[in-house]
Short mmCIF file of C-alpha atoms in Angstrom, two decimals:
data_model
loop_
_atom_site.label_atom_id
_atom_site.label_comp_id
_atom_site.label_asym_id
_atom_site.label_seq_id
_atom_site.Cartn_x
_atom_site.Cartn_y
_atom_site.Cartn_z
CA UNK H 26 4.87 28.90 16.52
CA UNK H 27 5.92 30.29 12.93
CA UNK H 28 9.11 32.30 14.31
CA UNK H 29 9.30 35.87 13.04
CA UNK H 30 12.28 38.41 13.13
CA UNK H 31 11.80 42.34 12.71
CA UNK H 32 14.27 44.81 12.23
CA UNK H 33 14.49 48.79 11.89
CA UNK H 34 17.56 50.76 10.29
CA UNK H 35 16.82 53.83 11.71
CA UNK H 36 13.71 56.70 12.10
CA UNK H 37 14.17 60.11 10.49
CA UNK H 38 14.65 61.85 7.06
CA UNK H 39 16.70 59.58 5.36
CA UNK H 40 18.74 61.30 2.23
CA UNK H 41 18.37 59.28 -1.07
CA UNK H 42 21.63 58.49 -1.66
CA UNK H 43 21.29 56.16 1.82
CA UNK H 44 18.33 54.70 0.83
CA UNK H 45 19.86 51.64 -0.90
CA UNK H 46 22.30 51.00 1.79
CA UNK H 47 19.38 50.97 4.17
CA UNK H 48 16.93 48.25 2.07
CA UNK H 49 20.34 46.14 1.54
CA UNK H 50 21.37 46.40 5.33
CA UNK H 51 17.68 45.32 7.10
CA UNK H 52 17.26 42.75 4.43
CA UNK H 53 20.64 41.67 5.65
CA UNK H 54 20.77 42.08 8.76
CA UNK H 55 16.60 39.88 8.75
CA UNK H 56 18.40 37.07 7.11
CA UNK H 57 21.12 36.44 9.47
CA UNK H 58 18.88 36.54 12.40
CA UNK H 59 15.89 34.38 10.72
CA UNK H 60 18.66 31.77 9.59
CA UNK H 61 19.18 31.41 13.34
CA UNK H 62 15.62 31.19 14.07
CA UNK H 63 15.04 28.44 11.57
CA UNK H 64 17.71 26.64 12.92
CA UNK H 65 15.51 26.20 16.33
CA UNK H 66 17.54 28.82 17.76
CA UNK H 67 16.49 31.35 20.43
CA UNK H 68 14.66 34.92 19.49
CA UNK H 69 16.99 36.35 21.47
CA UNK H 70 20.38 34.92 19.39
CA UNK H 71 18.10 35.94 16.17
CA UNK H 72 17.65 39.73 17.49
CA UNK H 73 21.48 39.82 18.88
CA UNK H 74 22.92 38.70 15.15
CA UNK H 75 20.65 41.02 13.38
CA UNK H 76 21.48 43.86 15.26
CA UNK H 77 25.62 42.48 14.88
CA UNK H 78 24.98 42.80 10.70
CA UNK H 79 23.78 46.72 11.18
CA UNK H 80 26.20 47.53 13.84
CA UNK H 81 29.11 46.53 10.96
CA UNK H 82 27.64 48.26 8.08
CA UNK H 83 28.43 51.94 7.58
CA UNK H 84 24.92 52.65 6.56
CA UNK H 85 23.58 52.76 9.84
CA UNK H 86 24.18 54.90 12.93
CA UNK H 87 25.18 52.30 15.27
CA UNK H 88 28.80 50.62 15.77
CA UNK H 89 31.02 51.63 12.82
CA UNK H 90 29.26 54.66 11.16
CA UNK H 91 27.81 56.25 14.17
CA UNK H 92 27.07 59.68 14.52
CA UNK H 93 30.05 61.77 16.41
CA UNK H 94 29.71 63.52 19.42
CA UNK H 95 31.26 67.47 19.60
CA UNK H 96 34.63 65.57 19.92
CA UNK H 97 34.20 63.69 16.64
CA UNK H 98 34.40 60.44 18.97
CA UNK H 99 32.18 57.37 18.84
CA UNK H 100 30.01 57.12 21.82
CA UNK H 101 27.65 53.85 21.87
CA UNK H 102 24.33 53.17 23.50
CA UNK H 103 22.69 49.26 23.57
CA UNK H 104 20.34 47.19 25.19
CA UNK H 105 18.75 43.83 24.94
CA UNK H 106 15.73 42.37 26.84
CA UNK H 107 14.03 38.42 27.06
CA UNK H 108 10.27 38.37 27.45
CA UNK H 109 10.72 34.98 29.29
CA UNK H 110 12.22 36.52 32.92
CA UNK H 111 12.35 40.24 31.69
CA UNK H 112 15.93 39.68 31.59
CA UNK H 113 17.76 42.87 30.18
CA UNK H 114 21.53 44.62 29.78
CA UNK H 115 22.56 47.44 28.56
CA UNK H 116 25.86 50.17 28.51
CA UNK H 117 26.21 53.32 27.71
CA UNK H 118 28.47 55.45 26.61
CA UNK H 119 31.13 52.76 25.70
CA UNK H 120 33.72 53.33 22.87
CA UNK H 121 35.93 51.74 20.58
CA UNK H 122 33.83 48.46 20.82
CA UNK H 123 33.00 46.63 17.46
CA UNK H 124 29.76 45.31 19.01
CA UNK H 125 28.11 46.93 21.74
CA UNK H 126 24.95 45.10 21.38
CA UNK H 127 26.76 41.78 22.38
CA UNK H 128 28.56 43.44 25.37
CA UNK H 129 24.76 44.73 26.77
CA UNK H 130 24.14 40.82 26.61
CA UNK H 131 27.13 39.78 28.75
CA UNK H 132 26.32 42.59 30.76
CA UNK H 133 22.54 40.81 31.17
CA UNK H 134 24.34 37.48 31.77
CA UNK H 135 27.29 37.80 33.50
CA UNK H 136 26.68 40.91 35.89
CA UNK H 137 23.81 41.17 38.55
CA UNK H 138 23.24 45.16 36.70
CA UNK H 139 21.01 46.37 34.08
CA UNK H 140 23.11 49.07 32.90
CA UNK H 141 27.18 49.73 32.73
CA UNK H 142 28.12 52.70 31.68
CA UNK H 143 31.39 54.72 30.16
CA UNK H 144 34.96 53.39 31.47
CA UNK H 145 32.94 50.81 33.65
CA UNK H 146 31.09 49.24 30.71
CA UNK H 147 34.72 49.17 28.47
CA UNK H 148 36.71 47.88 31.90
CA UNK H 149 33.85 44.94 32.06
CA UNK H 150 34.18 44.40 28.39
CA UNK H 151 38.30 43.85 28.74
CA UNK H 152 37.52 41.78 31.49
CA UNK H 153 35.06 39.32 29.41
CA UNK H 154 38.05 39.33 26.79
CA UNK H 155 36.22 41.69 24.09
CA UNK H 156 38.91 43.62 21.74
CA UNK H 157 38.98 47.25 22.43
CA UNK H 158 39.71 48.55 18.98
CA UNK H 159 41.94 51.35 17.84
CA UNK H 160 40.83 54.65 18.85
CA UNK H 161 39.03 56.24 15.99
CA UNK H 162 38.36 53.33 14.44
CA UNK H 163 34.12 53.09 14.05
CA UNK H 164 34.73 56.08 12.36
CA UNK H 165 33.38 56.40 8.97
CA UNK H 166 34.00 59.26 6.69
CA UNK H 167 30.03 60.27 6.05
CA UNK H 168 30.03 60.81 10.10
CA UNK H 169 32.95 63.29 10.19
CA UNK H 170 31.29 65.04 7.28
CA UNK H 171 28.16 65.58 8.94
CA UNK H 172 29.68 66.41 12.02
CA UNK H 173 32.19 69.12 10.12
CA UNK H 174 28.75 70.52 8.63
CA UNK H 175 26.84 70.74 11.67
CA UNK H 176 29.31 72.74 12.96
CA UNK H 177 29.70 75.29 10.45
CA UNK H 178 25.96 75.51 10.60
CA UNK H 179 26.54 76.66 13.78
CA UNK H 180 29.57 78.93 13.41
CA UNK H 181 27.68 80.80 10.66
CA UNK H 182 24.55 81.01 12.91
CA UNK H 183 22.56 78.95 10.05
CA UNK H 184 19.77 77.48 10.75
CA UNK H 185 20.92 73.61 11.66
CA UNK H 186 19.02 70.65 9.68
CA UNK H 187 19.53 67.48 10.58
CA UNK H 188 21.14 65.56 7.52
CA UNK H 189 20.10 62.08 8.32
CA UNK H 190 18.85 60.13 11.57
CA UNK H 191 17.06 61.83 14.59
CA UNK H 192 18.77 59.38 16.58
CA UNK B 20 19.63 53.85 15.65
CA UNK B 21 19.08 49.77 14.86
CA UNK B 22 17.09 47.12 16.30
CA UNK B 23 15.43 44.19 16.18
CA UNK B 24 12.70 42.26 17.68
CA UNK B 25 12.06 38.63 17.42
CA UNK B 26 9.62 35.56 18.52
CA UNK B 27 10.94 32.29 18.01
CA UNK B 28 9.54 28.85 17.36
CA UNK B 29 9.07 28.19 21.31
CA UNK B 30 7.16 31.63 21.22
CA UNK B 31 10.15 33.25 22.81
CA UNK B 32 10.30 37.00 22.28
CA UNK B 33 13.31 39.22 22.28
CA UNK B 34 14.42 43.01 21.56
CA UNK B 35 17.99 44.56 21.15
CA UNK B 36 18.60 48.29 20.39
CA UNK B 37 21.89 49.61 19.35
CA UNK B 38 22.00 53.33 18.62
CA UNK B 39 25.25 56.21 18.41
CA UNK B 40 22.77 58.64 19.40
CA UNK B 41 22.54 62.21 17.85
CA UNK B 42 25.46 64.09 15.87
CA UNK B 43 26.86 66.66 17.86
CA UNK B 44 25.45 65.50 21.28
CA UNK B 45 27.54 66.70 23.89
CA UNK B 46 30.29 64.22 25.51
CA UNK B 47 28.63 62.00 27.90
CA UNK B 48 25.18 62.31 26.73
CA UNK B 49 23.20 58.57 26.99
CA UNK B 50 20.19 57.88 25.04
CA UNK B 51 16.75 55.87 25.18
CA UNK B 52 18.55 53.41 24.07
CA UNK B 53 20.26 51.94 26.88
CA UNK B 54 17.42 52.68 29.11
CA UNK B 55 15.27 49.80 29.43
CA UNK B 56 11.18 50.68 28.91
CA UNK B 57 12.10 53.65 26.15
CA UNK B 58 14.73 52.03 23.34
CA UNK B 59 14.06 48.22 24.03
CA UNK B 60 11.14 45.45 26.08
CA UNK B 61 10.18 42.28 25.74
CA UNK B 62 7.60 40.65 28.21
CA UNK B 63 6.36 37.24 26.82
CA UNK B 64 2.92 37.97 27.90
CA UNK B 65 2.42 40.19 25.48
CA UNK B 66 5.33 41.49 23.14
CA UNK B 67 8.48 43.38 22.60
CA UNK B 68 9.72 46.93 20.71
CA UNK B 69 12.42 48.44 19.98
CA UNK B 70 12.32 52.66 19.12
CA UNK B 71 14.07 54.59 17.22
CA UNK B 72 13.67 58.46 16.74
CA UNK B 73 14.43 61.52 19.06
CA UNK B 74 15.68 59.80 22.17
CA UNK B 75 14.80 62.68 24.75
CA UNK B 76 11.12 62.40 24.20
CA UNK B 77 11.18 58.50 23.63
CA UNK B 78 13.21 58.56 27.07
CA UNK B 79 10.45 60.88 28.74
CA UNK B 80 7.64 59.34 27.44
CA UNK B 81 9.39 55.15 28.08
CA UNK B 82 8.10 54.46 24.62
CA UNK B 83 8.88 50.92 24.65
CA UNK B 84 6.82 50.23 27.74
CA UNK B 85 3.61 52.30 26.47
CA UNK B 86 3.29 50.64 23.38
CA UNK B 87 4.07 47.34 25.62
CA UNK B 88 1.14 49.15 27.98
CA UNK B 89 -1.37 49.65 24.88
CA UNK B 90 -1.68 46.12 24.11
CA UNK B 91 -1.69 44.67 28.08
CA UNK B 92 -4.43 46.91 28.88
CA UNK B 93 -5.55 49.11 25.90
CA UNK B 94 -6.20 45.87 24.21
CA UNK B 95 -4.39 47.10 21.31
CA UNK B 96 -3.18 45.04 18.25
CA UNK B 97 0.70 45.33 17.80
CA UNK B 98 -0.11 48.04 14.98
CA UNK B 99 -2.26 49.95 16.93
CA UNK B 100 -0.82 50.48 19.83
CA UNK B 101 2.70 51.28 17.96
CA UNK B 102 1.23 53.82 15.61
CA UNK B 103 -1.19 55.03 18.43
CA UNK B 104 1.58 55.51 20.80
CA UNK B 105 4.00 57.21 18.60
CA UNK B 106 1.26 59.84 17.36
CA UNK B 107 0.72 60.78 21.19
CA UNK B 108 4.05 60.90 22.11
CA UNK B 109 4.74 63.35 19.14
CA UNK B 110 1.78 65.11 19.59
CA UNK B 111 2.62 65.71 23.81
CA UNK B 112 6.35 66.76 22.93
CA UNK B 113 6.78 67.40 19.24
CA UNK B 114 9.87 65.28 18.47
CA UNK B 115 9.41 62.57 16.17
CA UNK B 116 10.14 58.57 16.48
CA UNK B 117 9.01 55.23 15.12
CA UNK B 118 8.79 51.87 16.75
CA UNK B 119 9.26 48.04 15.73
CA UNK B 120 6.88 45.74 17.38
CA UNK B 121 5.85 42.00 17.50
CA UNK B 122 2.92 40.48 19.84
CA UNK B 123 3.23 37.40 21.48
CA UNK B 124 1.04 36.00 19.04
CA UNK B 125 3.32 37.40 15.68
CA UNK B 126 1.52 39.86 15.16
CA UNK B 127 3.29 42.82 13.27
CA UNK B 128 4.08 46.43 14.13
CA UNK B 129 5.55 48.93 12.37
CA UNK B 130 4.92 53.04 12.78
CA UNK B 131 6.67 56.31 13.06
CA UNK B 132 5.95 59.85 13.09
CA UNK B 133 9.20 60.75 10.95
CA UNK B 134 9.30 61.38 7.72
CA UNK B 135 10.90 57.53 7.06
CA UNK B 136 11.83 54.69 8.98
CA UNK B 137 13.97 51.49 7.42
CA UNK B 138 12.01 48.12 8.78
CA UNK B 139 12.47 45.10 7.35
CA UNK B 140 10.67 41.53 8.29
CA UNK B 141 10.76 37.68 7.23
CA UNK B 142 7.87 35.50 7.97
CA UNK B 143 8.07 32.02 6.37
CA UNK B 144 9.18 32.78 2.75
CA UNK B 145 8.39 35.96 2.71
CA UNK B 146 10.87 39.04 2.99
CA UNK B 147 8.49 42.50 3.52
CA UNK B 148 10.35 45.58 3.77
CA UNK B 149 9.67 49.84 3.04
CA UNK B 150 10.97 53.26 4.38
CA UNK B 151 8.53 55.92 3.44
CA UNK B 152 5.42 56.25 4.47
CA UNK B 153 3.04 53.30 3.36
CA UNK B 154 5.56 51.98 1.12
CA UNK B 155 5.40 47.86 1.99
CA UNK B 156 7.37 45.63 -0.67
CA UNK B 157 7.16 41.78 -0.48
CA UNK B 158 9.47 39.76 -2.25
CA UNK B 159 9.84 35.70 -2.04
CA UNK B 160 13.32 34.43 -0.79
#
């Protein structure tokens, strides 16, 4: 079988200035997960690492660079599923962790769950020895200004437009 | 949003989703994303996807599964029953999304009903990649 990886950075109206980040980011994030793959190693390693790339880069909404919630804090959503067994894990709601994809997987192979979610899902990842980083930290300057301008679209009764991702 | 799909040389398939949802969201809120059957599935039998897009609707409508649904029993080639999918969904609840998908046999997916979606794949030598709509570059690496 000739192996295959596909990624996505992100559905929406993307502004132009983002644009380059985004083609630099997938192309990124495809290489480190098809260098696995041609390796022999396992589609599901391949989709974890290339999801690990865009979960670092600021130009994507997921890990450092996510959107904010109405309390300007990071609040992270992941899952990750094997055709072989239909295998899957996933948390919700976790903060502060660099990688949130890779916690979903020890969540898949370490827990008898599907889903952890909140103070559950960052208790489990203490336990498996992940880093909680330093409140504030995923962060990024682009998300607080969106954030700030969404809510003085809203103050001023404004019509709200969404400046980037619709999720 | 981000993900990624994959079939590897044993014809393994994968999917992983990672998303920080929607700006301004209320504290709490969880997504499609960590809901197995809308963000993310993978079934050897037949393929997996990963969604992106307004998670509400893709969590109403489990748009992973439907498009996984499409090809079991629609028959549907990878593209068709991604772009098919997404253009009901959107049609039945008027929020926009887009979907990665790969069939058990390789065979590519790629649609959404926003204006752009950021997809990137490598087959062999070959990097393809495009946001807007019907843009599809190919470059050797």
């Amino acid at each position: 079988m000739e192996p295959i990886i596909l990624v996505h950075g992100g559905a929406g109206n993307i502004v132009s200035s983002r644009i380059p980040l985004k083609f630099d980011g997938t192309q990124r994030s495809v290489e480190a997960g098809y260098k696995i793959l041609q390796n022999g190693g396992s589609a599901l390693d391949a989709v974890e690492a290339a999801v690990r790339v865009m979960e670092d880069d600021e130009g994507f909404n997921a890990g450092y660079g996510s959107v904010l919630n109405l309390d300007g804090e990071v609040e992270m959503d992941a899952s990750v599923m094997v055709g072989a067994d239909l295998s899957a894990g996933a948390v919700t709601v976790v903060k502060d962790i660099a990688h949130p994809i890779s916690l979903a997987r020890l969540v898949m192979e370490r827990t008898p769950h599907v889903l952890l979610a909140g103070d559950g899902a960052n208790r489990f990842a203490k336990e498996q020895g992940i880093v909680r980083l330093a409140e504030g930290s995923l962060v990024s300057p682009y998300a607080r200004l969106t954030l700030e301008e969404f809510k003085k679209q809203q103050s001023t009764g404004t019509e709200i437009k969404n400046p980037g991702e619709v999720g | 949003t981000v993900g990624a799909v994959a079939i590897d040389k044993n014809g393994k398939l994968a999917a992983a989703t990672s998303t920080g949802g929607y700006f301004g969201k209320m504290v709490g809120r969880s997504s499609d994303t960590s809901l197995i059957g809308c963000g993310t599935y993978a079934d050897d039998n037949i393929g997996a996807v990963s969604t992106t897009g307004h998670g509400e609707s893709i969590a109403k409508y489990c748009l992973a599964h439907a498009i996984i649904k499409a090809m079991e029993y629609g028959h549907k080639s990878a593209s068709d029953a991604t772009n098919e999918t997404l253009n009901q969904m959107t049609l039945k609840l008027k929020h926009t999304a887009g979907a990665i998908t790969l069939s058990k046999t390789g065979e590519v997916g790629i649609g959404f009903t926003s204006e752009g979606m950021s997809w990137a794949y490598r087959k062999k030598s070959e990097l393809h990649y495009g946001i807007e709509k019907g843009q599809h570059e190919i470059k050797q690496v």
